[in-house]
PDB file of C-alpha atoms in Angstrom:
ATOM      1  CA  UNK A   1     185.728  72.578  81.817  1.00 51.00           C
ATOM      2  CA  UNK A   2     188.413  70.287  80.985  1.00 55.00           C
ATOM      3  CA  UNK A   3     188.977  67.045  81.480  1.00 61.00           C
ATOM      4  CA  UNK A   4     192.106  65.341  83.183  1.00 72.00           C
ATOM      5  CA  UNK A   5     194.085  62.865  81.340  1.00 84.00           C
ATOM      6  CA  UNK A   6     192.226  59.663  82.578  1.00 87.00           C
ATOM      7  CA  UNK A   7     188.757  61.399  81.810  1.00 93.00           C
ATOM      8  CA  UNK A   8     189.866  62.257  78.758  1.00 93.00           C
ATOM      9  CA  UNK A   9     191.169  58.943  77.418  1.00 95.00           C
ATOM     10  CA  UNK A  10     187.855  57.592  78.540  1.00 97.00           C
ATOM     11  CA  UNK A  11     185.570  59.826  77.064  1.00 97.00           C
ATOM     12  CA  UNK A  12     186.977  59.604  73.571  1.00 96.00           C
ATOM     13  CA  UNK A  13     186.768  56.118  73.728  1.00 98.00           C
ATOM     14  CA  UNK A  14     183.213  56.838  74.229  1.00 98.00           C
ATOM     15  CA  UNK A  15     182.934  58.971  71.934  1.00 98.00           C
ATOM     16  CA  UNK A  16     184.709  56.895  69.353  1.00 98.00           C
ATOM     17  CA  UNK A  17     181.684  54.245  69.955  1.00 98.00           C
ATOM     18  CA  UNK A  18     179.483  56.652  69.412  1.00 98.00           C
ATOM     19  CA  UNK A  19     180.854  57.132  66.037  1.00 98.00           C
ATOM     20  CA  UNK A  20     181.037  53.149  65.677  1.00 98.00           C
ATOM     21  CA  UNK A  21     177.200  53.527  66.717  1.00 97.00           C
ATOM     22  CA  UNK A  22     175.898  55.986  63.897  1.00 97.00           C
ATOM     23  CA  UNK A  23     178.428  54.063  61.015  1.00 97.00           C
ATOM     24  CA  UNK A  24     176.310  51.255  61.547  1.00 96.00           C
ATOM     25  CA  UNK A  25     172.609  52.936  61.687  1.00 95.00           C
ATOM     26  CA  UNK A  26     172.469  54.003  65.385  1.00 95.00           C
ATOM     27  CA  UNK A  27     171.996  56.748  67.420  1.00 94.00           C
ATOM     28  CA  UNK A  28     175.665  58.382  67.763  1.00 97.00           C
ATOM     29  CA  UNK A  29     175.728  57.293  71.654  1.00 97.00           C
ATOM     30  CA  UNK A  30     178.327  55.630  73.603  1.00 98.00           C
ATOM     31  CA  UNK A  31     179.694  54.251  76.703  1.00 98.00           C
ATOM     32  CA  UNK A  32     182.120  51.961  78.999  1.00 98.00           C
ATOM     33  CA  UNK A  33     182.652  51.307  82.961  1.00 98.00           C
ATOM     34  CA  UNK A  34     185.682  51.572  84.261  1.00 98.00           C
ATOM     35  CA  UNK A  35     187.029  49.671  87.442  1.00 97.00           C
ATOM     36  CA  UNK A  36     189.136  52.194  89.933  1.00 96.00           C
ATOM     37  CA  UNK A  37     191.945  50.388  88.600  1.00 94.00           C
ATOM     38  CA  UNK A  38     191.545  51.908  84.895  1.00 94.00           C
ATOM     39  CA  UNK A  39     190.817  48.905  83.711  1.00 96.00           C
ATOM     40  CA  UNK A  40     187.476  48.952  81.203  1.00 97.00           C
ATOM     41  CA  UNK A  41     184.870  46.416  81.996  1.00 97.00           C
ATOM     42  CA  UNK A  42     182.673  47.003  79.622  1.00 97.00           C
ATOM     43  CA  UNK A  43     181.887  49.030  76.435  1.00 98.00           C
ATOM     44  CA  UNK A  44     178.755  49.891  74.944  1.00 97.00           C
ATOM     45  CA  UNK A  45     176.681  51.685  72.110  1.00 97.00           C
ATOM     46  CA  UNK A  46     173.420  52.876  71.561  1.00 97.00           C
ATOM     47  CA  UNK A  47     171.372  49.318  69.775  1.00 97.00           C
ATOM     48  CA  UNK A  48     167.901  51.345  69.222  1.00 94.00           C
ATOM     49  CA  UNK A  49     167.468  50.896  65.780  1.00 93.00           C
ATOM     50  CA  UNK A  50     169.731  47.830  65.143  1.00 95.00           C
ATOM     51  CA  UNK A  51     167.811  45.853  67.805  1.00 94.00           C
ATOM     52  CA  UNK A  52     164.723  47.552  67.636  1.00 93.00           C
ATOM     53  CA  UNK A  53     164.929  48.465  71.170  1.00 93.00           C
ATOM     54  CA  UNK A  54     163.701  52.237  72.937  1.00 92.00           C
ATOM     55  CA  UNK A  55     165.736  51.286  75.979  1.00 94.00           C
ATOM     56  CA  UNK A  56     169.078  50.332  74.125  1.00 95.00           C
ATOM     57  CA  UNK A  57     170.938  53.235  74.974  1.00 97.00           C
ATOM     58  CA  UNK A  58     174.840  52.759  75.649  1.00 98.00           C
ATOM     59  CA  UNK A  59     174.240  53.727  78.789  1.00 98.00           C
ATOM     60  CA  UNK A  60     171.461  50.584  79.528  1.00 97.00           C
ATOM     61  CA  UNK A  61     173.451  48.269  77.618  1.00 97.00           C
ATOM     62  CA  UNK A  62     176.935  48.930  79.980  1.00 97.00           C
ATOM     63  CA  UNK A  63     174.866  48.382  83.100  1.00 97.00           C
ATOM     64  CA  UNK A  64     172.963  45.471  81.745  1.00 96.00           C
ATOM     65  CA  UNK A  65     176.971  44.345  80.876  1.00 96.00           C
ATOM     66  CA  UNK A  66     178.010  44.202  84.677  1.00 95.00           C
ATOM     67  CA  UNK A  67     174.452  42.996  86.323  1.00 91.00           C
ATOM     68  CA  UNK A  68     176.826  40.244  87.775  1.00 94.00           C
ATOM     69  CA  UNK A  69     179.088  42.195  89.699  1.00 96.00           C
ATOM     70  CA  UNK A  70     178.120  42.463  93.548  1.00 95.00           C
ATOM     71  CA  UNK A  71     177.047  45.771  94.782  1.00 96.00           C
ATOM     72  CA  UNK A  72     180.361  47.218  95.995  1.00 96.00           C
ATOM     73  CA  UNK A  73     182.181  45.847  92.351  1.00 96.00           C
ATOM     74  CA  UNK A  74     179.513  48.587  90.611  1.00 97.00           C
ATOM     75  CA  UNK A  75     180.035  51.423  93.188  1.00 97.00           C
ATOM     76  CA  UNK A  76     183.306  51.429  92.577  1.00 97.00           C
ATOM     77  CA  UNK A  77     182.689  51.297  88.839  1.00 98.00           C
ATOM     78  CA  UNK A  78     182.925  55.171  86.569  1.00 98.00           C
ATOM     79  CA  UNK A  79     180.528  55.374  83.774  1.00 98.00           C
ATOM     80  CA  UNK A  80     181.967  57.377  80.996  1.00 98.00           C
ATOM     81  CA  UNK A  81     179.688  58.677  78.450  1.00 98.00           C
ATOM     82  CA  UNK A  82     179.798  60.963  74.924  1.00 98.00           C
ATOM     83  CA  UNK A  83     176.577  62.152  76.614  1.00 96.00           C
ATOM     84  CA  UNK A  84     174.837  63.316  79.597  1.00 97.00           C
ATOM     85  CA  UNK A  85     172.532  60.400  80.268  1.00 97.00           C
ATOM     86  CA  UNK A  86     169.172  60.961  79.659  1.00 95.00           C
ATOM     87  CA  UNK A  87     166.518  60.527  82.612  1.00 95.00           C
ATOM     88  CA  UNK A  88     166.170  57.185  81.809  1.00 95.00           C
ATOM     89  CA  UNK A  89     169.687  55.875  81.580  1.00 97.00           C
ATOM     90  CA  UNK A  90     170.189  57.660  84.928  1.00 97.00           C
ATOM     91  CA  UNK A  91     167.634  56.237  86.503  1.00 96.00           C
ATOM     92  CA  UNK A  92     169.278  52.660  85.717  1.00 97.00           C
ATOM     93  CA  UNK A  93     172.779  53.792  86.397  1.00 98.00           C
ATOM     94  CA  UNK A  94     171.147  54.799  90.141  1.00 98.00           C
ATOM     95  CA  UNK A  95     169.451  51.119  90.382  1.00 96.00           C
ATOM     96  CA  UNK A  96     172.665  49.531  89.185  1.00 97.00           C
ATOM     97  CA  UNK A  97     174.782  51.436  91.712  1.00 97.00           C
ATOM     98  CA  UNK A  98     177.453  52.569  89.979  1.00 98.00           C
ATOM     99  CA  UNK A  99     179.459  55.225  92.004  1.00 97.00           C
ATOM    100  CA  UNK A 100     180.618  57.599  89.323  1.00 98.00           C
ATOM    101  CA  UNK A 101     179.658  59.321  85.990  1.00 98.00           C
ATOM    102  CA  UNK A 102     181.589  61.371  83.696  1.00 98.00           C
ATOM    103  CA  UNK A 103     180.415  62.345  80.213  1.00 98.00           C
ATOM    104  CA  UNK A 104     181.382  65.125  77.512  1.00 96.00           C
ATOM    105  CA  UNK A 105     178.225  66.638  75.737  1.00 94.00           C
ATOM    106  CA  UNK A 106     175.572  68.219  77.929  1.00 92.00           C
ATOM    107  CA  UNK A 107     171.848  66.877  77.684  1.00 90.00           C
ATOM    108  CA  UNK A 108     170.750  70.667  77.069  1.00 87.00           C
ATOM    109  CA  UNK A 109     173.972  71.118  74.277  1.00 88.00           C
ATOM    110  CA  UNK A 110     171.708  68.138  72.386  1.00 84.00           C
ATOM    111  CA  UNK A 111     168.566  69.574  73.073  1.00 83.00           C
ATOM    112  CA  UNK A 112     169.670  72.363  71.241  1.00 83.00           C
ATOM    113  CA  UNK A 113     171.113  70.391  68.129  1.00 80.00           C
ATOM    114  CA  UNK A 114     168.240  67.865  67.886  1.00 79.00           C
ATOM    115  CA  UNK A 115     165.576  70.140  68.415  1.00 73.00           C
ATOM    116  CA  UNK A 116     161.931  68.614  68.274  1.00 73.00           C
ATOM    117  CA  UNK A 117     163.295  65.554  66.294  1.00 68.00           C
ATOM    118  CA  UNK A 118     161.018  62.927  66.718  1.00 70.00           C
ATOM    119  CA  UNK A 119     164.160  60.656  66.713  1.00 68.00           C
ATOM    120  CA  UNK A 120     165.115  61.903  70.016  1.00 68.00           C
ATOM    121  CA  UNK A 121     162.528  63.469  72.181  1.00 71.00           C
ATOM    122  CA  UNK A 122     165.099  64.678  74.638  1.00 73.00           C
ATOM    123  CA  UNK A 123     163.852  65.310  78.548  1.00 77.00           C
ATOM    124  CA  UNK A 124     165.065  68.521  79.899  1.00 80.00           C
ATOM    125  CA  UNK A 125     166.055  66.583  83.000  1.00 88.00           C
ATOM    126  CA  UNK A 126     169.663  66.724  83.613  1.00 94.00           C
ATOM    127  CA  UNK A 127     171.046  63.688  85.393  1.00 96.00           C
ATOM    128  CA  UNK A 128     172.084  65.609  88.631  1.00 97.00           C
ATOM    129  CA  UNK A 129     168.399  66.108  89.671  1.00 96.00           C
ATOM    130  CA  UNK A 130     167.589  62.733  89.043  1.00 96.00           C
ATOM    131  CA  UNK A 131     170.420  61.647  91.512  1.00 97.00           C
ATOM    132  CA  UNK A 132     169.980  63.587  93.575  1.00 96.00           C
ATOM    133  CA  UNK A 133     166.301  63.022  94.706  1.00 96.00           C
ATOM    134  CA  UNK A 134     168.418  59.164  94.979  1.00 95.00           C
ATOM    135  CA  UNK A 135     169.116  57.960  98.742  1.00 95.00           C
ATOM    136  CA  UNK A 136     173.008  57.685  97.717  1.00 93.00           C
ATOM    137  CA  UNK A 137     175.283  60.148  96.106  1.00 95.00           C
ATOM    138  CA  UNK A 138     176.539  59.640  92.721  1.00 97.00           C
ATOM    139  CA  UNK A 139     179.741  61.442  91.706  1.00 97.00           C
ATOM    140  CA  UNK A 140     179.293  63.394  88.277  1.00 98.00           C
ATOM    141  CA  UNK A 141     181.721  65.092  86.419  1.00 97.00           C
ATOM    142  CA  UNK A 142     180.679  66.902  83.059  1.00 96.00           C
ATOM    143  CA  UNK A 143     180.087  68.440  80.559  1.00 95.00           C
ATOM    144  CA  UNK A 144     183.623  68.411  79.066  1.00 93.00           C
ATOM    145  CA  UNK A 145     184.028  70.676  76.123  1.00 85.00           C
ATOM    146  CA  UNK A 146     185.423  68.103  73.371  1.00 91.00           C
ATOM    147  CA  UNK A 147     184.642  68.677  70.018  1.00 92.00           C
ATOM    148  CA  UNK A 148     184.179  65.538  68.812  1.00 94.00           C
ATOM    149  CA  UNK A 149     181.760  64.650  71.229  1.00 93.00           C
ATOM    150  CA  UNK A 150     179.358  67.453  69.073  1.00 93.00           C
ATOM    151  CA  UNK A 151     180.761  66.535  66.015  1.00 94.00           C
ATOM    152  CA  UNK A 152     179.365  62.798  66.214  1.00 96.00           C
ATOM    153  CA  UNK A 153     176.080  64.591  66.179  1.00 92.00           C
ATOM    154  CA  UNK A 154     176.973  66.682  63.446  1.00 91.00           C
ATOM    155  CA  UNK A 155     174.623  66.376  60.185  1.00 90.00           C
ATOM    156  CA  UNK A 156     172.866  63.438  62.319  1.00 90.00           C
ATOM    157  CA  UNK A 157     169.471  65.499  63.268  1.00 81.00           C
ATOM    158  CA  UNK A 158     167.333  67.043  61.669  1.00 73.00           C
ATOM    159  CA  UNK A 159     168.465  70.168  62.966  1.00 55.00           C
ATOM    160  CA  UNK A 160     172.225  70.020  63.871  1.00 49.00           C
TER     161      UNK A 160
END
């Protein structure tokens, strides 16, 4: 699958914070929201080690970025991703009410490259099922094939 030329500006901008993430001792993770008009309200990357935080995944720290908004500002928000959020950052996506999701790597494509790291105890839960069993539909568009959205994990596990 590839992505068109808005998702793809958008995910490597997440995927450059990734990058920004693991340079400074991170987990190679990252995020922004976008507003329907293109415009980026918010970036985020993953703060787990830096802050000391389990829940400081790029994906919780966007949506913890726009808790202000009203309801219909963060439906019409799109999360883009490096990742596929994990069952957790879904679930908080689905409670903030964003409308959209895109992201490049697939939560199984890490699976396979972190393996039984205790670093990153990966769910085999991909977000669809999560938002689905949801009362509202969430739009998700991935996984995009884009290189660097593996590389950033490259070398970073213990078994990529």
């Amino acid at each position: 699958m590839s992505p068109d030329d808005h998702d793809d500006v958008h995910l490597r901008r997440a995927i450059e914070l990734a990058a920004a993430a693991r340079a400074r001792g991170d987990h190679p993770f990252g995020s922004l929201l976008v507003a329907p008009d293109g415009g980026v309200v918010a970036e985020g990357m993953n703060t787990v080690d830096t802050a000391g935080d389990p829940t400081g995944h790029a994906e919780t720290n966007v949506v913890r970025a726009v808790g202000h908004l009203d309801p219909a500002a963060r439906a019409g928000l799109t999360l883009y991703t490096s990742t596929e959020p994990c069952a957790m950052c879904a679930g908080a996506i689905y409670w903030a009410g964003i409308g959209t999701v895109v992201y490049a790597l697939g939560e199984d494509e890490l699976r396979e490259m972190t393996g039984d790291d205790p670093a990153n105890p990966t769910l085999a839960m991909p977000c669809r099922r999560i938002f689905e069993a949801g009362s509202r539909p969430i739009v998700v568009r991935g996984p995009f094939a884009l290189d660097a959205a593996r590389g950033v994990h490259a070398g970073f596990w213990q078994h990529s």
